Coordinates of C-alpha atoms in Angstrom, one line a residue:
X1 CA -60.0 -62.7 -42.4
X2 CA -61.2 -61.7 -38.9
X3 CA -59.9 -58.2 -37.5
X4 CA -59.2 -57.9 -33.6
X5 CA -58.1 -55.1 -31.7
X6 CA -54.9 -55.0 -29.0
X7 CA -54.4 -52.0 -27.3
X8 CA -55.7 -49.7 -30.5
X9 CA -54.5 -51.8 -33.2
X10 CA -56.0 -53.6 -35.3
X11 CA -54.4 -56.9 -36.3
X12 CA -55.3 -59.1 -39.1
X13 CA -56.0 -63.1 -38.7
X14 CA -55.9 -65.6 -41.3
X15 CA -58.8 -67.1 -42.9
X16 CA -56.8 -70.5 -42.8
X17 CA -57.1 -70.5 -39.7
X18 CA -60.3 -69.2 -39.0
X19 CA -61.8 -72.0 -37.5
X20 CA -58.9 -71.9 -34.5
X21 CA -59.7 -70.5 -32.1
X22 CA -58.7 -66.3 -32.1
X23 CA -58.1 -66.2 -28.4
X24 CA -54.9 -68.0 -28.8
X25 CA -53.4 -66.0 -31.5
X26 CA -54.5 -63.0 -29.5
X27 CA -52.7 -64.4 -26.5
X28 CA -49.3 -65.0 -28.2
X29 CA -49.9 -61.6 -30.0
X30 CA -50.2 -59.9 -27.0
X31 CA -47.2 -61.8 -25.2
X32 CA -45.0 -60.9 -27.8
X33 CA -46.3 -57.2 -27.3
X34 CA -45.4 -57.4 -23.8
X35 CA -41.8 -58.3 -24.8
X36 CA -41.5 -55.6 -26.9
X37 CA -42.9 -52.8 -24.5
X38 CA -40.6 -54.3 -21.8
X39 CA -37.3 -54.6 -23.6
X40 CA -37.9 -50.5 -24.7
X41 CA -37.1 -48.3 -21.2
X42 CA -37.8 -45.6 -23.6
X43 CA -41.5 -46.4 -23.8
X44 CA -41.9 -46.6 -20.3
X45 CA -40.3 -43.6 -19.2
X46 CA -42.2 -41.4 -21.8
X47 CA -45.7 -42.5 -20.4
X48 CA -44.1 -42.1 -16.5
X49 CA -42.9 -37.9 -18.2
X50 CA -46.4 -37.7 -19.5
X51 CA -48.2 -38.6 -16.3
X52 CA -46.7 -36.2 -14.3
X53 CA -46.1 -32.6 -15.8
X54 CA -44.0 -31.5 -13.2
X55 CA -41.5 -33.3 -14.3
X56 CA -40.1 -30.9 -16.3
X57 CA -39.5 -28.0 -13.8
X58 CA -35.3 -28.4 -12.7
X59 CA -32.9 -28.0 -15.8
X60 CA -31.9 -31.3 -14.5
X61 CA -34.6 -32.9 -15.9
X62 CA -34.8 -31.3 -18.8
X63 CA -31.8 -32.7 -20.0
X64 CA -32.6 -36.1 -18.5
X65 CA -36.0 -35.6 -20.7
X66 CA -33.7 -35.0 -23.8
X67 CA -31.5 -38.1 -23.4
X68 CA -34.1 -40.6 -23.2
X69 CA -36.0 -39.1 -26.1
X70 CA -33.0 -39.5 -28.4
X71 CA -31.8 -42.8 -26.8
X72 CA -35.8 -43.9 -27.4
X73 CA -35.4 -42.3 -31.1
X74 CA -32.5 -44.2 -32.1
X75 CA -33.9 -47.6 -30.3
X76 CA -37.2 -47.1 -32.7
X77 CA -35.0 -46.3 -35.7
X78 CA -33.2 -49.4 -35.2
X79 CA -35.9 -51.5 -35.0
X80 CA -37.7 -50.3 -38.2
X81 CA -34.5 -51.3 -39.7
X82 CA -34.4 -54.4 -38.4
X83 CA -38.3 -55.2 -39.3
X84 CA -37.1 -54.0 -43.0
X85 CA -34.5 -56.4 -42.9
X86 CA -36.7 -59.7 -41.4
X87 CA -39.0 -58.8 -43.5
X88 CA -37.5 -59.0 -46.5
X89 CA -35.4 -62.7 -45.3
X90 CA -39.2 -63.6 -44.5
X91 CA -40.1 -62.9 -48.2
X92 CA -37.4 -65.1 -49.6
X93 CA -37.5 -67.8 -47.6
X94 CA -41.5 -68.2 -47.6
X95 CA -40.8 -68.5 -51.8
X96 CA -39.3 -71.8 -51.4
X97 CA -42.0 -73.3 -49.6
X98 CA -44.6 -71.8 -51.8
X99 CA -42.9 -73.6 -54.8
X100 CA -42.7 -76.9 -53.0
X101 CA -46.4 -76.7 -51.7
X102 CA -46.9 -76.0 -55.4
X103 CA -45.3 -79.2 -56.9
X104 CA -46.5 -81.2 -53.9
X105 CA -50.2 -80.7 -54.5
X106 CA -50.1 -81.7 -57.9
X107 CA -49.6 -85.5 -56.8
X108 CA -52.5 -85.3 -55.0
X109 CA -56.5 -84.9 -56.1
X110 CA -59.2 -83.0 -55.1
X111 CA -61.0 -85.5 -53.3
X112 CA -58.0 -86.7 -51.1
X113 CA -57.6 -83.2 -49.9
X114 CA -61.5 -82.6 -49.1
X115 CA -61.6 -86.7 -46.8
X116 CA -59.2 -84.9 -44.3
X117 CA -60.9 -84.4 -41.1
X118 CA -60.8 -81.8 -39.3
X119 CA -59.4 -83.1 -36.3
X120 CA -56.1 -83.2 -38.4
X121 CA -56.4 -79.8 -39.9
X122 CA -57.0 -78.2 -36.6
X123 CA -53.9 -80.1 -35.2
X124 CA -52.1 -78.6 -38.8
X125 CA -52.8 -75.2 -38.0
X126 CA -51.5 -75.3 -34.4
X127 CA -48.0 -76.7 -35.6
X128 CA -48.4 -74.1 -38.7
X129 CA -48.5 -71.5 -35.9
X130 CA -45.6 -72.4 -33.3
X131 CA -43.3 -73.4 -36.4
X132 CA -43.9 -69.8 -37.6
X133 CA -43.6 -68.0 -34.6
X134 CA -40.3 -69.9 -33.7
X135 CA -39.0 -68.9 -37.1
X136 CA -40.4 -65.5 -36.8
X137 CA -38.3 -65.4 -33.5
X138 CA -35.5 -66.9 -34.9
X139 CA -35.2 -64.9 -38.1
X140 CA -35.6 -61.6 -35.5
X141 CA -32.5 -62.6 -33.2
X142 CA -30.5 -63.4 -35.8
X143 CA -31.6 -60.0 -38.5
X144 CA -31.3 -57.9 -34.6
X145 CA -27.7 -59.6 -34.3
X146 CA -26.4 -59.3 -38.0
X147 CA -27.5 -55.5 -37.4
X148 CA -25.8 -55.1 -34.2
X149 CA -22.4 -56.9 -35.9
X150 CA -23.1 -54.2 -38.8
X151 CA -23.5 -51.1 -36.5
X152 CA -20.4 -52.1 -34.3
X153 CA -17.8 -50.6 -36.6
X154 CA -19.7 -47.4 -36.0
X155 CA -19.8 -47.2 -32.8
X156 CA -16.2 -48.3 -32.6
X157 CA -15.4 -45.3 -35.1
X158 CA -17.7 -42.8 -32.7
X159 CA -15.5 -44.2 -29.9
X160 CA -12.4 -43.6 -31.8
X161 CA -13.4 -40.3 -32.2
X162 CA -14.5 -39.1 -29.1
X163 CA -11.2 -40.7 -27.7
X164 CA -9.0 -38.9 -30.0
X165 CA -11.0 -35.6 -29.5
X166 CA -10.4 -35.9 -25.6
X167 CA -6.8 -36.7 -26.1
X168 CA -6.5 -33.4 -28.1
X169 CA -8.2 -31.2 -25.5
X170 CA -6.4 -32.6 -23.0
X171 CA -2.5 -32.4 -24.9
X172 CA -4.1 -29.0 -25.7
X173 CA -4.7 -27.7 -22.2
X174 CA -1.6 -29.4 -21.1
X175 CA 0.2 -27.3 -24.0
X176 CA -1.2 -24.2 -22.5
X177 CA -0.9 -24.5 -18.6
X178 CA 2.9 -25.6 -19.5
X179 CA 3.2 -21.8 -21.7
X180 CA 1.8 -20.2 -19.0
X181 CA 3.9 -21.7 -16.1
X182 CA 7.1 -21.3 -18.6
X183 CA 6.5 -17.7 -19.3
X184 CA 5.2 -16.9 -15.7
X185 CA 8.6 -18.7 -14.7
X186 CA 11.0 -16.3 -17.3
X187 CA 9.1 -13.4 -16.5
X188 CA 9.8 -14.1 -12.4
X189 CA 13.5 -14.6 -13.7
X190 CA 13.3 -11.5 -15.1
X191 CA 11.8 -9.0 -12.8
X192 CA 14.3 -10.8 -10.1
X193 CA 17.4 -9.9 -12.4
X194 CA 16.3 -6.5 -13.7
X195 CA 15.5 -5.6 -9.9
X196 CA 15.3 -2.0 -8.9
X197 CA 17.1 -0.7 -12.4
X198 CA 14.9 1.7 -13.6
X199 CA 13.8 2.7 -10.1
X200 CA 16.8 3.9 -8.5
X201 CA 17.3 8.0 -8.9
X202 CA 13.9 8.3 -9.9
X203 CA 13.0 11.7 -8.2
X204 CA 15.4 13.0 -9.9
X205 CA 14.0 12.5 -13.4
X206 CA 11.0 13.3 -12.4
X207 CA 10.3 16.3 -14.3
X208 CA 8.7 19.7 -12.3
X209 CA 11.1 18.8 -9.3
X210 CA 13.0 21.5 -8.0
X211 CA 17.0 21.7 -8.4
X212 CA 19.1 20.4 -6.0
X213 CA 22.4 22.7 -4.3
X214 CA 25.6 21.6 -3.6
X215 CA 26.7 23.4 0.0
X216 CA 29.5 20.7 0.7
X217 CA 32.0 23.3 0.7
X218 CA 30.3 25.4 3.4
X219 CA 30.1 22.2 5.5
X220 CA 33.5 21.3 5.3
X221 CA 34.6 24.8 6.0
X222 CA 31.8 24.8 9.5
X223 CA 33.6 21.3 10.3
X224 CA 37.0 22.9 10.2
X225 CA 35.7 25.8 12.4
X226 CA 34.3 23.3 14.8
X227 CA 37.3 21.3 15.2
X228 CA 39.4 24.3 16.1
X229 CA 37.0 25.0 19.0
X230 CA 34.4 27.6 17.4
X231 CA 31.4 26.8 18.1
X232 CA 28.3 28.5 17.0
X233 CA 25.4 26.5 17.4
X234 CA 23.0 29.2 18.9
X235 CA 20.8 28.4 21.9
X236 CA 17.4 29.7 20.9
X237 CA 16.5 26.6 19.2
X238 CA 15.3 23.1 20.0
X239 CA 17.3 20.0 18.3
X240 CA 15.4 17.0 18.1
X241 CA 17.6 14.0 16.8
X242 CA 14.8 11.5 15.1
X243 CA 16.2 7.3 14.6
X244 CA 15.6 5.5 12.3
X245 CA 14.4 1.6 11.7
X246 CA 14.7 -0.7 15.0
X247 CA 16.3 1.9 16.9
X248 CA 14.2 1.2 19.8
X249 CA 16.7 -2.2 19.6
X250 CA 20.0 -0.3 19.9
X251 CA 20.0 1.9 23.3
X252 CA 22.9 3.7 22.2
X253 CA 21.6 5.5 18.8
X254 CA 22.3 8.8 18.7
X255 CA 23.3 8.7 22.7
X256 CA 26.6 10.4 22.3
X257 CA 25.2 12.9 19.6
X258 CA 22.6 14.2 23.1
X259 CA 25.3 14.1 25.4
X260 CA 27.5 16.1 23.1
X261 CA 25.2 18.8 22.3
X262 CA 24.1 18.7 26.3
X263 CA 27.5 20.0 27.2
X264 CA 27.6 22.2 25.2
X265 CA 24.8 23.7 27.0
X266 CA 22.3 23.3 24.2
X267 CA 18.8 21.5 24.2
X268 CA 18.8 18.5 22.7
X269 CA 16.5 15.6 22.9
X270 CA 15.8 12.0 20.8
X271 CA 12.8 11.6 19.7
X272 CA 10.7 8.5 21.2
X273 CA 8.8 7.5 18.4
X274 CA 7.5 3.8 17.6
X275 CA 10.7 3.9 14.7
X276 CA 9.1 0.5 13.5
X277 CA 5.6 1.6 12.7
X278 CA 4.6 2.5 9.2
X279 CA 5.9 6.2 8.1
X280 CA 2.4 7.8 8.6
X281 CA 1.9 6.7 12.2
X282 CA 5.6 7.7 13.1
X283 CA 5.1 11.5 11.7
X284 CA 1.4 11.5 13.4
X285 CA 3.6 10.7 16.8
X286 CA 6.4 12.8 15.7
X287 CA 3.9 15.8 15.2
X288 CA 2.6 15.3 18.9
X289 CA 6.1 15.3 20.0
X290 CA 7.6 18.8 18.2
X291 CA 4.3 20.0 19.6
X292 CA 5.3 18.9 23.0
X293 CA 8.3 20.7 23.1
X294 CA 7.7 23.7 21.2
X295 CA 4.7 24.5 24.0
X296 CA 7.3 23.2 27.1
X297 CA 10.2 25.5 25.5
X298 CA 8.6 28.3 23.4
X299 CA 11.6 27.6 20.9
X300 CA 11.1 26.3 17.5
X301 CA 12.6 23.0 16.6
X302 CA 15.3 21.9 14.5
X303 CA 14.7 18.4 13.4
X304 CA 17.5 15.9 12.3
X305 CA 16.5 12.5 11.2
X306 CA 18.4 9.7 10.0
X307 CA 17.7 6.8 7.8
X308 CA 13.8 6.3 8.2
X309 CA 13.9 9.2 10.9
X310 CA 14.8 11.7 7.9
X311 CA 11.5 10.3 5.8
X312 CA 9.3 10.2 9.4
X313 CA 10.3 14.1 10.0
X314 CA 9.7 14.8 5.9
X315 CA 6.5 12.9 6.4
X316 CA 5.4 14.4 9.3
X317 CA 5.9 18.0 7.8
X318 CA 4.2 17.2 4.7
X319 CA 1.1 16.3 6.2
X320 CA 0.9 18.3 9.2
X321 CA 2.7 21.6 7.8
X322 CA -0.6 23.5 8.8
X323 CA -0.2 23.0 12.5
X324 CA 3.6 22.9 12.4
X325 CA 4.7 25.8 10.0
X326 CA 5.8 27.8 13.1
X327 CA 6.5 25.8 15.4
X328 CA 9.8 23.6 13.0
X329 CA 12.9 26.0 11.7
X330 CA 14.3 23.0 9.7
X331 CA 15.3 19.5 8.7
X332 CA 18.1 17.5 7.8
X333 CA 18.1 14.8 6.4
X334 CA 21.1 12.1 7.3
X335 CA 21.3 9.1 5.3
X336 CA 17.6 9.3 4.6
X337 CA 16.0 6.9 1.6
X338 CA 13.7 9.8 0.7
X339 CA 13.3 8.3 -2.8
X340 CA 13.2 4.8 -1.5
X341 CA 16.0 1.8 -1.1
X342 CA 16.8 -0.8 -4.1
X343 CA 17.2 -3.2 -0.9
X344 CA 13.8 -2.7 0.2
X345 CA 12.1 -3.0 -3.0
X346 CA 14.2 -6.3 -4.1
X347 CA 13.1 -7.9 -1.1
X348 CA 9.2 -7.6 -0.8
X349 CA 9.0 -7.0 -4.9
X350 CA 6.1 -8.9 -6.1
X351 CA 6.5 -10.9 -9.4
X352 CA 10.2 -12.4 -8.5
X353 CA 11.3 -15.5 -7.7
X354 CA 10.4 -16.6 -4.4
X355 CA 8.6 -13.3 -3.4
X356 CA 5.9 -15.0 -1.2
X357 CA 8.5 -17.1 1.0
X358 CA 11.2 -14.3 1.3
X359 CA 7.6 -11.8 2.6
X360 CA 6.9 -14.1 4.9
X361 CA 10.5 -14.8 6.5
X362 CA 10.7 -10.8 6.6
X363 CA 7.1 -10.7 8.1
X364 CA 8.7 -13.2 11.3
X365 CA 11.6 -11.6 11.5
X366 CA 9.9 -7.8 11.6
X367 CA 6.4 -8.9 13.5
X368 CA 7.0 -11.8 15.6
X369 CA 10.8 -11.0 17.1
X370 CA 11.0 -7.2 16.5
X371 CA 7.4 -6.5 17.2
X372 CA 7.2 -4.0 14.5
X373 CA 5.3 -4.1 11.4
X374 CA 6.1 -4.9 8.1
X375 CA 4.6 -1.8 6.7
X376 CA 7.6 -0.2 8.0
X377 CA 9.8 -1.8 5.6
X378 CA 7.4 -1.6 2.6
X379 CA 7.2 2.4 2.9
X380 CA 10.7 2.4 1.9
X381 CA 10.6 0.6 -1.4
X382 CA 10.2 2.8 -4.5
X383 CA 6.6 2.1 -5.3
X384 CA 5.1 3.4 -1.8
X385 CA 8.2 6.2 -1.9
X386 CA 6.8 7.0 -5.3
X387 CA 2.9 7.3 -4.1
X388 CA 3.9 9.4 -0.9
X389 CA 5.9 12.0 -2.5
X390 CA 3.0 12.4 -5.4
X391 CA 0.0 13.1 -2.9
X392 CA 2.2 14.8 -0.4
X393 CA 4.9 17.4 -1.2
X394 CA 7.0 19.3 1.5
X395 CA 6.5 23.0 2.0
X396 CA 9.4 25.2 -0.5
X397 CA 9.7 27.5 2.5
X398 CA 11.1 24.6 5.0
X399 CA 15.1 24.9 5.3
X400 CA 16.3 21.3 4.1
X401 CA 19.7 19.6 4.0
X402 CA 20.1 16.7 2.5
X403 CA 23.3 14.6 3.7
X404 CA 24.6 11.4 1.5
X405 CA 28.3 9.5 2.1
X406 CA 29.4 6.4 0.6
X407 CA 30.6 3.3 2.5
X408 CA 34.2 1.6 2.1
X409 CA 34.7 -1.8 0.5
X410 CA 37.7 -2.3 1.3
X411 CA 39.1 -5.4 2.9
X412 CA 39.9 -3.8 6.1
X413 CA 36.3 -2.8 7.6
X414 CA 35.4 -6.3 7.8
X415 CA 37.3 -6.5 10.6
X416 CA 35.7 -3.6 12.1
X417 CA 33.0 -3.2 14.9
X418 CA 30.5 -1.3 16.2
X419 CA 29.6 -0.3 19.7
X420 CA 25.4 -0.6 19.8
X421 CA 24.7 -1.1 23.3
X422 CA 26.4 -2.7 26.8
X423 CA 25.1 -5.0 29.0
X424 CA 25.6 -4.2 32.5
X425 CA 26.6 -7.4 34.8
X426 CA 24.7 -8.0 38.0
X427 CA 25.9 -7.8 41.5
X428 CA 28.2 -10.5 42.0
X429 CA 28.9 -11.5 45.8
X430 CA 32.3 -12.2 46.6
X431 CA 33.3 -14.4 49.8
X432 CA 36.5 -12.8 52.0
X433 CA 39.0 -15.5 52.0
X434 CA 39.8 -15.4 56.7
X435 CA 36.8 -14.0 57.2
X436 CA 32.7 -14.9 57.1
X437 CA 31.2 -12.2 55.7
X438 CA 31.2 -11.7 52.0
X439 CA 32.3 -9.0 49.8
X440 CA 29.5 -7.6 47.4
X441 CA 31.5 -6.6 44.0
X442 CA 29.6 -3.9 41.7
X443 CA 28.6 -4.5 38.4
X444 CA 29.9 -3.4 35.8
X445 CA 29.6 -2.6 32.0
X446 CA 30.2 -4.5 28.9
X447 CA 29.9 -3.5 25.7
X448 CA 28.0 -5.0 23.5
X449 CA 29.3 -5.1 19.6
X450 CA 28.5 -6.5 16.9
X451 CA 30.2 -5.9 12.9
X452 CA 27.4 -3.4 11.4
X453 CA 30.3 -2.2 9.4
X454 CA 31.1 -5.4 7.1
X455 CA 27.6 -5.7 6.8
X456 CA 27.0 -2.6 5.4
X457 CA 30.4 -2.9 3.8
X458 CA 29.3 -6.2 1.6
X459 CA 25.6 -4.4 0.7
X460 CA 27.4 -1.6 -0.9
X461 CA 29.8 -3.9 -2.5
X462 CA 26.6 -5.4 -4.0
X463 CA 24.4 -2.3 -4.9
X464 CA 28.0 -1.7 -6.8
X465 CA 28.3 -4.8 -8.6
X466 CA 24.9 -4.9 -9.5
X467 CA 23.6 -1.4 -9.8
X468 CA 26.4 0.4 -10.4
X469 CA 25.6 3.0 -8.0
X470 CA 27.3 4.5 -5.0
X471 CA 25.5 3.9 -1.7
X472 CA 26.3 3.7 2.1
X473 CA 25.2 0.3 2.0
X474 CA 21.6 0.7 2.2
X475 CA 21.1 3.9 0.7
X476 CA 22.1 4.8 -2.6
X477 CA 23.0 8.5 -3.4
X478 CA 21.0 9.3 -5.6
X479 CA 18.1 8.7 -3.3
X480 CA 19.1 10.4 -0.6
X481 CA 19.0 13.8 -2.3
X482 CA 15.2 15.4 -1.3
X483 CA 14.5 18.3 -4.7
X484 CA 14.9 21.7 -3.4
X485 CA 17.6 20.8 -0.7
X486 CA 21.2 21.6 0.3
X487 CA 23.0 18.6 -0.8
X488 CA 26.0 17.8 1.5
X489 CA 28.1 15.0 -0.1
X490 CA 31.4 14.5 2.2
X491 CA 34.5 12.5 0.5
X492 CA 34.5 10.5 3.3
X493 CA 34.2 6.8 3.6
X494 CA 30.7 6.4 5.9
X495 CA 29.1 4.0 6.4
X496 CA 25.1 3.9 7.4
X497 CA 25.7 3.0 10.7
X498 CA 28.7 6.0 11.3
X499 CA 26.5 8.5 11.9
X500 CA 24.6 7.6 15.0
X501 CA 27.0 4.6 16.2
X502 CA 30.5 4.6 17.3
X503 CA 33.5 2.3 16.1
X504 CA 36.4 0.5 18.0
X505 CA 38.8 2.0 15.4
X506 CA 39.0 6.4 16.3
X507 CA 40.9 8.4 14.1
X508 CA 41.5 11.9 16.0
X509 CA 42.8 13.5 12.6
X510 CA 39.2 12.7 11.6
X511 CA 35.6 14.3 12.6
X512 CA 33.7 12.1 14.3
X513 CA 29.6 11.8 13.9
X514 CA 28.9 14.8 16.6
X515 CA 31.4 17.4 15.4
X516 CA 29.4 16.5 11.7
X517 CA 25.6 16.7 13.6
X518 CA 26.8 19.7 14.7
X519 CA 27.8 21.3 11.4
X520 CA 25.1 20.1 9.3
X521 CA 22.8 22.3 12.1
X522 CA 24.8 25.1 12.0
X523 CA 24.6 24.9 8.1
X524 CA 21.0 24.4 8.7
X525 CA 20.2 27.8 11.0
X526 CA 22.0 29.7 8.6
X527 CA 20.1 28.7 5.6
X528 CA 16.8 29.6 7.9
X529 CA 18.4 32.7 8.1
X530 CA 18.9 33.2 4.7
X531 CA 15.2 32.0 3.5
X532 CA 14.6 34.5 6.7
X533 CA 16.4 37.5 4.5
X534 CA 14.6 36.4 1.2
X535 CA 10.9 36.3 2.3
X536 CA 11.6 40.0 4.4
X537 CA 13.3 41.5 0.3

């Protein structure tokens, strides 16, 4: 047998055919060869990676590496399973012929055999060779096909498989994001019914605070006093009435309050403060301002604040109680959510059921039409209330009067109205009916009201219903009591509007808001004078 070498092996050719020539079997061999490098990719690629080292530096490629040596693993592991198999169908089908070439020969002699030529062994051998290389090529498709139909049941089960394992991860993650958006749902139900529950009366259980005293009695007997014409309200002091939230849109807050202390010859003035700013940039500007008139006057102030004025003037005393400790004498507080207001919080709580949308309409309503900021609104909930009151605490020595009322819910105050302003009608020319010239009529005044009352009226009704807890109908009573003060609680039906805007409906058997201004002040100097008497024993 001759021995010839393809591309570093070594392959073996028959004897048989010795005399053929070995340049055609090493032509077909190497054909064949060419078939078999071209229909593996895997091959290829490997020699392409080995050329070039670089190829190796991006993670990319790394895994790129590592798929085509496993898919060029499993192509090799195939095909030695497939050259197992032809070659075992080779084995049995070459016995037949052997047995027939057998029992063939023995009809024939010696000498017949020897007398062919070899012209006709030569052509022999030729057809010898196609016929096997046909069948060789035959026998391959058909063992590579029977393989493949074998092996399709496992692919079809690893497809199977990796199907039903995506199906699971995905009904699992499904699973999960719908318990998520379930419980984030329940606990947004939640937070929106619960609502200001546990916040409202908080200072109050705060433990350390200081105790609360009740001087209603005192006021009611300095009301009576005042209604019967004795007035006491010395001169030597400075009021200063403080607004609250979006005064600065009603011209009429606290108007009558200044002109009723101005005849009585006293000096009284209303603060102009930014009322819709955040609580921290209203007491810087309230500071400037007691400044201001304490240095124009040489009298100490008396501050009175309501709503968010009473937390501006507590603010501004709280932080600036270095440069103002002689220059303030006191501060009342009128209707003032010094703890915070459950209306406040419910609205820009976050966590609730539409929190985002309900910030946003406030954050219009507050910043693009009022052209005030929302930070305004959000120091009066109970977290920021809460945080204020913890890092800044209002001087002990301060006189402070802390005045609360509850609003009526009765069907009759929705019918009521409140005077906030009056709009003032141009000059109107009027012709003279016999005559050419025209008559020029004044303007006058109309006043402008609008029902504050039933609103407030149907917020206390609610804070009521749902809270159970008394308010004017935006603050509750609770948290309008500041620790260490002189609590004035009236039985009177006021609302939060009462105080510093006047109604269509006057009772004269009543007091109205300045005959109260001025005996919550009154109250006030005399407790100065009695924290006066106590520092001196």
């Amino acid at each position: 047998m001759d021995n010839s070498c393809i591309d570093g092996e070594i392959f073996e050719i028959p004897s048989t055919v010795g005399h053929i020539s070995s340049n055609s079997y090493l032509f077909e061999r190497r054909r064949y060869q060419r078939k078999d490098v071209a229909s593996c990719p895997a091959m290829r690629i490997t020699g392409l990676q080995a050329e070039h080292p670089g190829f190796y530096l991006s993670m990319d490629d790394i895994f790129a590496h590592f798929l085509t040596l496993t898919s060029y693993i499993r192509h090799r592991f195939i095909r030695f399973i497939e050259n197992l198999v032809t070659r075992d169908v080779n084995r049995y089908s070459e016995d037949p012929v052997v047995i027939s070439c057998g029992q063939h020969s023995s009809h024939f002699s010696c000498n017949e055999v020897c007398e062919r030529t070899a012209f006709d062994l030569k052509e022999e051998s030729h057809v010898n060779i196609r016929s096997q290389i046909a069948g060789s090529n035959y026998s391959y498709q058909s063992t590579s096909l029977l393989f493949q139909g074998l092996l399709l049941p496992f692919f079809g089960m690893r497809l199977a498989w990796r199907l039903a394992w995506a199906s699971l991860r995905y009904s699992f993650c499904f699973v999960r994001c719908m318990q998520i958006r379930v419980h984030s749902i329940i606990s947004r139900v939640q937070t929106t019914l619960h609502g200001s529950t546990d916040d409202i009366g908080w200072l109050q259980c705060t433990p350390g605070v200081a105790p609360v005293e009740d001087g209603t009695a005192r006021f009611l007997e300095l009301l009576r006093e005042i209604r019967n014409g004795k007035h006491t309200l010395p001169n030597s002091y400075v009021y200063l009435l403080i607004p609250g939230l979006f005064s600065n849109h009603g011209p009429l807050y606290f108007v009558n309050t200044k002109k009723f202390f101005s005849k009585m010859g006293l000096a009284c003035h209303i603060a102009k403060i930014h009322s819709e700013a955040s609580v921290e940039h209203s007491a810087w500007e309230l500071k400037q301002y007691i400044e201001e008139l304490y240095w124009g006057s040489g009298k100490c102030v008396i501050l009175l604040g309501h709503s968010k004025g009473g937390v501006d003037a507590a603010a501004a005393l709280s932080m600036y109680w270095s440069d103002l400790k002689d220059k303030v004498a006191g501060l009342a507080l009128v209707q003032s959510p010094y703890g915070g207001t459950p209306l406040a919080s419910d609205i820009l709580r976050e966590g609730q059921i539409a929190d985002r949308e309900t910030r946003r309409i406030m954050e219009f309503l507050i910043c693009k039409l009022i052209k005030g900021d929302i930070q305004a609104l959000e120091d009066l909930t109970y977290e920021k209330r809460r945080e204020f009151i913890m890092n800044h605490k209002l001087p002990e020595c301060i006189p402070l009067i802390s005045f609360h009322s509850e609003a009526s819910v009765a069907p009759s105050v929705l019918a009521t109205m409140s005077h906030i302003a009056h709009a003032e009608l141009p000059l109107l020319p009027l012709p003279r009916f016999g005559s050419k010239e025209s008559d020029v009529q004044e303007g006058c005044k109309v006043p402008v009201v609008i029902p504050v009352s039933a609103v407030l009226s149907l917020c206390a009704l609610h804070l009521q219903l749902r809270y159970g807890e008394k308010s004017d109908g935006l603050v509750t009573c609770r948290d309008a009591e500041v620790p260490g003060s002189v609590v004035v609680k009236p039985d009177l039906k006021l609302d939060h509007a009462w105080m510093v805007y006047s109604t269509g409906k006057k009772d004269l058997s009543e007091p109205d808001a300045c005959e109260m201004s001025e005996a919550l002040l009154t109250l006030l100097v005399e407790l100065g004078k009695t924290k006066k008497e106590q520092r001196r024993e």
